[in-house]
mmCIF file of C-alpha atoms in Angstrom:
data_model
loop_
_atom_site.group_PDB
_atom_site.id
_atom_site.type_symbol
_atom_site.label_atom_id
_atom_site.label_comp_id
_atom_site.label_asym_id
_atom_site.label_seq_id
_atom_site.Cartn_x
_atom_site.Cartn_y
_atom_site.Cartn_z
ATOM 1 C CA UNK A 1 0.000 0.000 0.000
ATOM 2 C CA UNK A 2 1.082 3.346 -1.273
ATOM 3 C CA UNK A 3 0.354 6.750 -0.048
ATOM 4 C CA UNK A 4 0.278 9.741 -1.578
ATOM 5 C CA UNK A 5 3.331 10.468 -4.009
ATOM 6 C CA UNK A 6 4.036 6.617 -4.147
ATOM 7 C CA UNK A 7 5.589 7.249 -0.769
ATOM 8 C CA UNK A 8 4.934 4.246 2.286
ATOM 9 C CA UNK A 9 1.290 5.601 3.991
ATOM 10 C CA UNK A 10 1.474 7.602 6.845
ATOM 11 C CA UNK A 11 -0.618 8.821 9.853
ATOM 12 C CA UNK A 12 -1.164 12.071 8.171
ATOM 13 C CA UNK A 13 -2.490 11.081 4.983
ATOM 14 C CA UNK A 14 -6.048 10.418 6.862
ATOM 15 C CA UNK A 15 -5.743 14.263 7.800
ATOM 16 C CA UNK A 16 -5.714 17.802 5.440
ATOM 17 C CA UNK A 17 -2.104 18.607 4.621
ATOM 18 C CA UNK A 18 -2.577 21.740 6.562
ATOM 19 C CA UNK A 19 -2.541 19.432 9.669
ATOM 20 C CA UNK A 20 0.874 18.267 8.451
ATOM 21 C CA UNK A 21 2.970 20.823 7.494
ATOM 22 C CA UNK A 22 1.148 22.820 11.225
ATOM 23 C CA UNK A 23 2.912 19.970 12.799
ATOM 24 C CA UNK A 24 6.253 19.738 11.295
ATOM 25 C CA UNK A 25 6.848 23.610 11.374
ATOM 26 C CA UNK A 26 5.893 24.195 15.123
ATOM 27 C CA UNK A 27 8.360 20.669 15.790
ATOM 28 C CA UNK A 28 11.140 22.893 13.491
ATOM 29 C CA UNK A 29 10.687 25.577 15.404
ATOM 30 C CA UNK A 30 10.551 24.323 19.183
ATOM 31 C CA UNK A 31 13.764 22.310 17.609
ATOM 32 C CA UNK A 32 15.566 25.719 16.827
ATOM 33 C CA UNK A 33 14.203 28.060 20.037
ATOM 34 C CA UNK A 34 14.377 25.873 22.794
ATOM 35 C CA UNK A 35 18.024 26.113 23.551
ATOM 36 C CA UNK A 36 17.326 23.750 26.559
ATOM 37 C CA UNK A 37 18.576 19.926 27.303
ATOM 38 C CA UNK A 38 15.450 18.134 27.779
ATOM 39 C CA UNK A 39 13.878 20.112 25.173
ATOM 40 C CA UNK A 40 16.374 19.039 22.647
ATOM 41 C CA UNK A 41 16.163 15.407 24.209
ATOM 42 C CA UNK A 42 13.145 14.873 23.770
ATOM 43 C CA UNK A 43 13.023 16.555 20.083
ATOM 44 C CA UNK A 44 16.029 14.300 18.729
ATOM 45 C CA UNK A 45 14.486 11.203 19.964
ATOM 46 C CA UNK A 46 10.766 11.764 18.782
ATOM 47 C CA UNK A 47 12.835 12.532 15.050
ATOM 48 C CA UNK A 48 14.667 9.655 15.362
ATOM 49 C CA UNK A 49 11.878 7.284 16.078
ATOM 50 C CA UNK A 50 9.591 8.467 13.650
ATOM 51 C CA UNK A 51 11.940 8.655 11.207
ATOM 52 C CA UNK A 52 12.506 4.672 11.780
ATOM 53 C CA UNK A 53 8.566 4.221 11.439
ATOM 54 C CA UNK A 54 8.675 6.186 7.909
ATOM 55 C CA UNK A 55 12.189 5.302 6.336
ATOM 56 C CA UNK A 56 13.622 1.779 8.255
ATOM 57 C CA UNK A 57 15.903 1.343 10.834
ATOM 58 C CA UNK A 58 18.572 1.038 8.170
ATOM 59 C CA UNK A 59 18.092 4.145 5.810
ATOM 60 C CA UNK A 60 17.587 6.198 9.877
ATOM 61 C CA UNK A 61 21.486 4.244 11.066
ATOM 62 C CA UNK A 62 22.948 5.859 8.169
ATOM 63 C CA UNK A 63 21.514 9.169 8.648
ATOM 64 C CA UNK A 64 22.944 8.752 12.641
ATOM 65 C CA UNK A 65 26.006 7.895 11.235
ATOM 66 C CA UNK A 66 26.973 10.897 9.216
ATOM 67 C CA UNK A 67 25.316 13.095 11.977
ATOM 68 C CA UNK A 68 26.957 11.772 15.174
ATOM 69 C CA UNK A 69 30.518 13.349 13.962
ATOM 70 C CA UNK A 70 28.588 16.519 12.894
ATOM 71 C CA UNK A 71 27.247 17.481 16.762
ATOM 72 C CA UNK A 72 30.839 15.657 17.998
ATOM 73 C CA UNK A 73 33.347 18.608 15.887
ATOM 74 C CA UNK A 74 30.287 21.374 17.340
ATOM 75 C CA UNK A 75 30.801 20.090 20.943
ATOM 76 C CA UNK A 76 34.344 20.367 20.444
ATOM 77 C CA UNK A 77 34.825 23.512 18.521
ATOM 78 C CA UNK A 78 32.801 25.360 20.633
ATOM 79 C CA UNK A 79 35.364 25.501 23.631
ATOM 80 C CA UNK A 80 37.789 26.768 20.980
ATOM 81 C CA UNK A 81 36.039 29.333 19.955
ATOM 82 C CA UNK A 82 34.240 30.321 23.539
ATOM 83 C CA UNK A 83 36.087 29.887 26.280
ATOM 84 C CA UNK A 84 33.136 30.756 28.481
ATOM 85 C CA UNK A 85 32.408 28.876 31.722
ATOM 86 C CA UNK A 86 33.209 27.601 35.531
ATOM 87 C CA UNK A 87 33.864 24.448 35.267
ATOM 88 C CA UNK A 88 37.313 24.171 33.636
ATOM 89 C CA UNK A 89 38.058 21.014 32.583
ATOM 90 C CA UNK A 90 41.526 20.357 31.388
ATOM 91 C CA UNK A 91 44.069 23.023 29.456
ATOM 92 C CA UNK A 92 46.440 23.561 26.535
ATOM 93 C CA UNK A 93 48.734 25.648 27.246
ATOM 94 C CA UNK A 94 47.074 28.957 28.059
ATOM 95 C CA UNK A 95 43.601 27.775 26.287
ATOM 96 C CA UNK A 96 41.401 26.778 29.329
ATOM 97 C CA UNK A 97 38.653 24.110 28.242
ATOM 98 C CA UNK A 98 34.958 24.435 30.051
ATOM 99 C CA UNK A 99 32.303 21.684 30.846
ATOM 100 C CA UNK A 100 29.471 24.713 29.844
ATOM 101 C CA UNK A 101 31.486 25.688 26.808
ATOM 102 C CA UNK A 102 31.322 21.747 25.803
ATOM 103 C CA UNK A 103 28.071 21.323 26.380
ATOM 104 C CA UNK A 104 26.614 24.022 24.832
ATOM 105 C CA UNK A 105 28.017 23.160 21.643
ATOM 106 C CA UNK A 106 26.617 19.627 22.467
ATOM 107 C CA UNK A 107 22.943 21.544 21.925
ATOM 108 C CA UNK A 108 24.086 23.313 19.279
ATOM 109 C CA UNK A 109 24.876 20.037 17.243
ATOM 110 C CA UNK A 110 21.483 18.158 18.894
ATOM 111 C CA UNK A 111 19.820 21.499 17.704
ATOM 112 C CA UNK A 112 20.931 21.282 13.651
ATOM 113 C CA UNK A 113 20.182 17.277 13.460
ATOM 114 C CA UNK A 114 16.966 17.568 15.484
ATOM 115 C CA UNK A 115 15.964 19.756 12.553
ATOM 116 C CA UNK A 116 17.742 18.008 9.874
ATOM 117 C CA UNK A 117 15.715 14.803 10.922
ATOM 118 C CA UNK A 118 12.138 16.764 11.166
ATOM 119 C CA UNK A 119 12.683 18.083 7.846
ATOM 120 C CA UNK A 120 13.469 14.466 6.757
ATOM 121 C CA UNK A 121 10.396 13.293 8.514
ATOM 122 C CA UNK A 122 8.320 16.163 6.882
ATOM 123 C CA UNK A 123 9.475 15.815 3.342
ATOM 124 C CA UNK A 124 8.413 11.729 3.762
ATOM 125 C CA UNK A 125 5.086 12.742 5.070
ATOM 126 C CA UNK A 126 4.598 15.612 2.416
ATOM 127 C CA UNK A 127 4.356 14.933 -0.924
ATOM 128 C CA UNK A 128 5.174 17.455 -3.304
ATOM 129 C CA UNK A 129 1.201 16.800 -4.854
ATOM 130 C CA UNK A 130 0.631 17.949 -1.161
ATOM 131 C CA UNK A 131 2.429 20.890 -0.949
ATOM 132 C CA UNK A 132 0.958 22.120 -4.264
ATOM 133 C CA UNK A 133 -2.473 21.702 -3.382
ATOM 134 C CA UNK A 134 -2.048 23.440 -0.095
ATOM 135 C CA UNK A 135 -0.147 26.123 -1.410
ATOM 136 C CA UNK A 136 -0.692 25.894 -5.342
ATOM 137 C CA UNK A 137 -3.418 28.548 -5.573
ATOM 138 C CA UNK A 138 -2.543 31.080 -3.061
ATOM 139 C CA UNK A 139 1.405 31.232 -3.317
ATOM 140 C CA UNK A 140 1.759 28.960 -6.436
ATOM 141 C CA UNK A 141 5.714 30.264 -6.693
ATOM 142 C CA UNK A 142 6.199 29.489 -2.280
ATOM 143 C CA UNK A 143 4.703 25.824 -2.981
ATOM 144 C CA UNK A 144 6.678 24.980 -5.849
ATOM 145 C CA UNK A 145 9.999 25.981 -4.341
ATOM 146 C CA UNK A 146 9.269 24.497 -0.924
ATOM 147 C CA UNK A 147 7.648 21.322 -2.490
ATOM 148 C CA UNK A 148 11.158 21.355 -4.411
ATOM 149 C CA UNK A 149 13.891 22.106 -1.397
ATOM 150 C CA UNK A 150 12.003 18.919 0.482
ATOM 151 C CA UNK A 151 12.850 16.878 -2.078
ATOM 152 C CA UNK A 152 16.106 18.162 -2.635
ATOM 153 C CA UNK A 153 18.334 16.907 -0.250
ATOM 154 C CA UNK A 154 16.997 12.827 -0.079
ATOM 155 C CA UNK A 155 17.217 12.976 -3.623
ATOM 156 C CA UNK A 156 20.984 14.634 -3.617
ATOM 157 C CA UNK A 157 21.696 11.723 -0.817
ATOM 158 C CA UNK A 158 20.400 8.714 -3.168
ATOM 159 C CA UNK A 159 22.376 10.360 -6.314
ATOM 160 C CA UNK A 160 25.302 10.636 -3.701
ATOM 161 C CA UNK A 161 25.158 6.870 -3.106
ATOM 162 C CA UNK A 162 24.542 5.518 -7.005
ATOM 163 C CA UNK A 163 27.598 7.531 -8.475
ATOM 164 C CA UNK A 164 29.532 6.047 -5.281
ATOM 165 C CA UNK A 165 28.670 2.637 -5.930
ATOM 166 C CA UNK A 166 29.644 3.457 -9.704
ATOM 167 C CA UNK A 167 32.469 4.002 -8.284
ATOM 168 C CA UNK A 168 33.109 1.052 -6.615
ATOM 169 C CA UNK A 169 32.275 -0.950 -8.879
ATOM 170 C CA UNK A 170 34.798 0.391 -11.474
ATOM 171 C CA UNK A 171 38.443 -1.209 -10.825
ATOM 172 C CA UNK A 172 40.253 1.906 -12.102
ATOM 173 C CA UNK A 173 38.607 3.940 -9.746
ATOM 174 C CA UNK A 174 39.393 1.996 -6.608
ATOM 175 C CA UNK A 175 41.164 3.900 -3.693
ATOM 176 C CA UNK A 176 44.833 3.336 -3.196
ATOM 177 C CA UNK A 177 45.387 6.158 -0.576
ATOM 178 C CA UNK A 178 44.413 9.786 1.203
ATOM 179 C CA UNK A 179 45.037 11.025 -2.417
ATOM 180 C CA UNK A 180 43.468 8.645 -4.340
ATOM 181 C CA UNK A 181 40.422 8.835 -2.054
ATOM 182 C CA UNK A 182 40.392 12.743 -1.930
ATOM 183 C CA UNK A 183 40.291 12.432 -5.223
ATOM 184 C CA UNK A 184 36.942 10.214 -5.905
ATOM 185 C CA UNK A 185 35.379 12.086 -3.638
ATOM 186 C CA UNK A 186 35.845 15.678 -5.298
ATOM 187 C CA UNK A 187 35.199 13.328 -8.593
ATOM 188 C CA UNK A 188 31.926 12.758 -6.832
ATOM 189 C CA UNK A 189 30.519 15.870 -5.960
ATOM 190 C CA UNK A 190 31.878 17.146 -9.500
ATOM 191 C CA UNK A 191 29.440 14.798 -11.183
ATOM 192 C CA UNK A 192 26.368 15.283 -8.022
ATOM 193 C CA UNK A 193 26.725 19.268 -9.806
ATOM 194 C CA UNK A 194 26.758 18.608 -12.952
ATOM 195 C CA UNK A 195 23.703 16.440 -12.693
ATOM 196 C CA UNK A 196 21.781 18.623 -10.984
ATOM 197 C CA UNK A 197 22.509 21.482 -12.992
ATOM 198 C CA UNK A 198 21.525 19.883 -15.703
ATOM 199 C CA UNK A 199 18.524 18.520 -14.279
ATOM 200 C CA UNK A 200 17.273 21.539 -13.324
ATOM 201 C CA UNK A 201 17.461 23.151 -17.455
ATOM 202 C CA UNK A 202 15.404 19.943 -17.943
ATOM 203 C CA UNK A 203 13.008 20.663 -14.998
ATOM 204 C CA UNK A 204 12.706 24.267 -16.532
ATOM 205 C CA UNK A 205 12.344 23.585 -19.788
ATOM 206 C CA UNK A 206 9.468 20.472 -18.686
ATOM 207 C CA UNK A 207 7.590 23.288 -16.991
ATOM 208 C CA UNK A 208 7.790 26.337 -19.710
ATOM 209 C CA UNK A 209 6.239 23.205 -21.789
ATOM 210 C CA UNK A 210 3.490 22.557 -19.502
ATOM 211 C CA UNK A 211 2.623 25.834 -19.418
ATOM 212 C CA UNK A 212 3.650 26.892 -15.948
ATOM 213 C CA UNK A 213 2.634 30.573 -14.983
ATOM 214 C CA UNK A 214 0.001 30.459 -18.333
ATOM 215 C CA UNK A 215 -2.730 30.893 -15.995
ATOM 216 C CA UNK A 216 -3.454 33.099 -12.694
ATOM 217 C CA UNK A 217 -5.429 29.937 -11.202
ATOM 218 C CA UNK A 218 -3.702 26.230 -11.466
ATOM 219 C CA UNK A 219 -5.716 23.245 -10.687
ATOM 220 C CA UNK A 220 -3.861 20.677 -8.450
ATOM 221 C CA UNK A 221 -3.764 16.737 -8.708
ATOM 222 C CA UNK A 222 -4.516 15.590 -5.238
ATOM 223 C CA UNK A 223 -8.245 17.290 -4.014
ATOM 224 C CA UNK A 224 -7.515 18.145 -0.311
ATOM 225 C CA UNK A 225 -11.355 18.532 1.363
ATOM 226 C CA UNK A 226 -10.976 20.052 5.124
ATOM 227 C CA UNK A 227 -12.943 18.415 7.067
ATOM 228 C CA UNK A 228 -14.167 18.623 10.810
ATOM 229 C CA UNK A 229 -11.964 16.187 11.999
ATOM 230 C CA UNK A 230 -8.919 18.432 10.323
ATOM 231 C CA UNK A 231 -10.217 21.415 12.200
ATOM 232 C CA UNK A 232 -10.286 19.336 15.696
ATOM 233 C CA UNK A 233 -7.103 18.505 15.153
ATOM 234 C CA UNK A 234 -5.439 21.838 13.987
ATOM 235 C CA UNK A 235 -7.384 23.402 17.285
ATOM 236 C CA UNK A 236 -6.141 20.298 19.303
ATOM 237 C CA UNK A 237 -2.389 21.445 17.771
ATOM 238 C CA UNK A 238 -3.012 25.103 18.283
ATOM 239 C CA UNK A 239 -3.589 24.581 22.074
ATOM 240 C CA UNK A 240 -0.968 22.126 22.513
ATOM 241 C CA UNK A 241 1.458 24.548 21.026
ATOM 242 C CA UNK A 242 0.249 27.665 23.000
ATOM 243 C CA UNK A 243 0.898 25.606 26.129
ATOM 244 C CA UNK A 244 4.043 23.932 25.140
ATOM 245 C CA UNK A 245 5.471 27.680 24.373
ATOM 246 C CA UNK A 246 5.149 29.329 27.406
ATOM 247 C CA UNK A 247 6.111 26.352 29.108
ATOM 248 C CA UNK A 248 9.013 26.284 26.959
ATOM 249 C CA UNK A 249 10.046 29.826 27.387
ATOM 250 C CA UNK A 250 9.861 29.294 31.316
ATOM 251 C CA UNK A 251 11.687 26.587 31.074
ATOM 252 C CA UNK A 252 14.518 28.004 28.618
ATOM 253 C CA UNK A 253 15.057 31.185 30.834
ATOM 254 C CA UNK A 254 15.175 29.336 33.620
ATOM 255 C CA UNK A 255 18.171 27.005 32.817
ATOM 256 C CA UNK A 256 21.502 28.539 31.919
ATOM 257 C CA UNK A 257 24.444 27.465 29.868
ATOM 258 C CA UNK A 258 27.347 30.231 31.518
ATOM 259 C CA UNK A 259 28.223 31.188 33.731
ATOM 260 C CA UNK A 260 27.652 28.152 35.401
ATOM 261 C CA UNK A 261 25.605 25.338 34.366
ATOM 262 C CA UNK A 262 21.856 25.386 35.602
ATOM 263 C CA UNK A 263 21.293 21.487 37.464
ATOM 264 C CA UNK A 264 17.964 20.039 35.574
ATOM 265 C CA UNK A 265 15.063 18.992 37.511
ATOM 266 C CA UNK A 266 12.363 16.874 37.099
ATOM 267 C CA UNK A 267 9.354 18.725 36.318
ATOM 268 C CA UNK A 268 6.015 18.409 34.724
ATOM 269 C CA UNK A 269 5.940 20.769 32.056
ATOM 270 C CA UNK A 270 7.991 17.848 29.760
ATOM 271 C CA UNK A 271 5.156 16.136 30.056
ATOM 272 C CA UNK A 272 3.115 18.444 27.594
ATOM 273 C CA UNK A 273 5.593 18.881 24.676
ATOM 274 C CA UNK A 274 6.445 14.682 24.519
ATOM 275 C CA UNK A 275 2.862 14.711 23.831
ATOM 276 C CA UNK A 276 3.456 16.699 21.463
ATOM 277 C CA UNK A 277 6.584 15.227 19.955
ATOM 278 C CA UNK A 278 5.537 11.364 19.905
ATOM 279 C CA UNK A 279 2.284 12.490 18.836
ATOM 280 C CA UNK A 280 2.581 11.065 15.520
ATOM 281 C CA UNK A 281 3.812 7.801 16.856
ATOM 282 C CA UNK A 282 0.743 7.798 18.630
ATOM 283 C CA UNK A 283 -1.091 7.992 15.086
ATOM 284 C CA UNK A 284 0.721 5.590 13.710
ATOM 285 C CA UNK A 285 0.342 3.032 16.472
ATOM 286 C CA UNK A 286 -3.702 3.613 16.084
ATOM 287 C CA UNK A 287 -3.577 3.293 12.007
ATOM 288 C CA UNK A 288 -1.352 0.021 12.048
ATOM 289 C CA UNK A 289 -3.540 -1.580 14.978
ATOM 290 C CA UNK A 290 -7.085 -0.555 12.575
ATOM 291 C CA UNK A 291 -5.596 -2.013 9.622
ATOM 292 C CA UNK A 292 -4.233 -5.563 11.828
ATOM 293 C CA UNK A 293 -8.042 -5.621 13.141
#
C-alpha cells in the first residue's frame, strides 16, 4: 500500500495537509528556540523514532552515522572558539577548556540534526502533490519551491550513493590512498553538480512546456477537502502549542548554559511537549492496529 506520491502511507495522509505541514513547522521551530537539554532530548528522539517508522531502521542508522561526527566537531569547537564557563576542565597551554562551553556546543549540534531529521520526517510525510495543493493557488511560486527544497536533499543523498557505488564498482577507480580517495570524492561531488545542474534546465524547460505561470489559477492533482476532523485537530495542535510555548520559554530562561551550568530537575511541564513530539507515533500506532483488526 502506497500513499500519496508513491511514498509508504502515513498517519497524516487520513488528515488535510494543513494538519501536516502545522505539525512539522511548530516541531522545526521548538527544535531551533528551545536552547534547553530536555527540550532538545526529547526533540532528537521523537525525530529519530519516527523517522525509523517512515524510512527503516537502516536508511535512519545511516543518517545517525553521518550526523553523530557533525554534533561531535560542534561540541568540540565550541570551547575553541568560547572559552566561556566555571567548570574548567583540562588546558592547553594557556587555552582553558569548560564543561558549559562543551556542552553548549553539544545543543548546538542536537539542535541542527533535530531539525535536519524533522525536515526528513516532513518531506516523507509531504508529498510534493501535497504541498501544491495546499499552497498551489494562493502562493503557487512558495509551494513549488518548498515542495522542491524537500525533495532536494533525499534525492541529492540517493544520487550521492549511485555515483559512489559506480564508483566502486569500477576497478580503475578503486582507492589506493588519502590522495586517491580525496580524489573520488571531489570526482563525486563534480558529477552530483553537474547532474543537478543539468537537471534543473530539464526541470525548466518540462515546466515552460506545460505551461507553468500560463494561468493566474492552477488546478492541483490531489483534491484536499478540510474536514471537521482536520479542524479538531489543527485546534487540538493550536492549544498544545500555545501551552508547550510558554512552558518552553519558562523553562529556557530558567536554565543557563554560563556562567555556570543550571542542574535540571524533574518537572512536569515535559510532560506536555512529549505529547506533542511522539504524537505522531501515537497515530501511527492507532492506524497500524485498525488495519491488523
Amino acid at each position: 500500500m502506497l500513499g500519496s506520491g508513491g511514498s509508504k502511507p502515513t498517519a497524516f495522509d487520513r488528515y488535510h495537509p494543513a494538519v501536516a505541514f502545522g505539525y512539522f513547522a511548530c516541531m522545526l521551530a521548538f527544535s531551533m528556540a528551545a536552547m534547553q537539554p530536555v527540550y532538545l532530548a526529547l526533540s532528537l528522539a521523537a525525530a529519530l523514532a519516527y523517522s525509523v517508522v517512515l524510512r527503516g531502521m537502516r536508511a535512519t542508522l545511516r543518517t545517525v552515522l553521518w550526523q553523530m561526527p557533525l554534533i561531535l566537531v560542534m561540541a568540540v569547537a565550541n570551547p575553541l572558539f568560547s572559552a566561556m564557563g566555571s567548570t574548567e576542565l583540562f588546558r592547553i597551554g594557556l587555552r582553558a577548556f569548560y564543561l558549559e562551553s562543551l556542552v553548549f556546543g553539544a545543543c548546538m549540534g542536537a539542535m541542527l540534526s533535530c531539525v535536519l531529521l524533522w525536515f526528513s520526517n516532513a518531506s516523507r510525510a509531504l508529498s510534493s502533490d501535497k504541498v501544491m495543493a495546499l499552497f498551489g493557488n494562493a502562493a503557487p511560486t512558495i509551494g513549488l519551491m518548498l515542495s522542491m527544497a524537500m525533495r532536494l536533499v533525499p534525492q541529492f543523498m540517493r544520487r550521492g550513493a549511485a555515483v559512489g557505488d559506480v564508483q566502486r564498482a569500477c576497478t580503475s577507480a578503486g582507492a589506493a590512498g588519502p590522495r586517491e580517495g580525496a580524489r573520488s570524492r571531489l570526482r563525486l561531488t563534480s558529477v552530483l553538480m553537474g547532474w543537478d545542474m543539468e537537471d534543473s534546465l530539464d526541470t525548466a524547460d518540462a515546466m515552460r512546456a506545460r505551461g507553468w505561470g500560463a494561468c493566474a489559477r492552477r488546478t492541483t492533482y490531489q483534491r484536499c477537502r478540510f474536514r471537521a476532523r482536520d479542524g479538531a485537530a489543527l485546534g487540538v495542535l493550536a492549544a498544545l502549542v500555545a501551552l508547550n510555548a510558554v512552558l518552553a520559554y519558562a523553562a529556557c530562561t530558567q536554565f543557563h548554559f554560563y556562567p555556570v551550568l543550571s542542574v535540571l530537575a524533574v518537572w512536569w511541564g515535559y510532560v506536555p511537549f512529549a505529547v506533542l513530539a511522539f504524537a505522531p507515533l501515537a497515530l501511527e500506532a492507532r492506524e497500524r492496529a485498525r488495519w491488523t483488526r
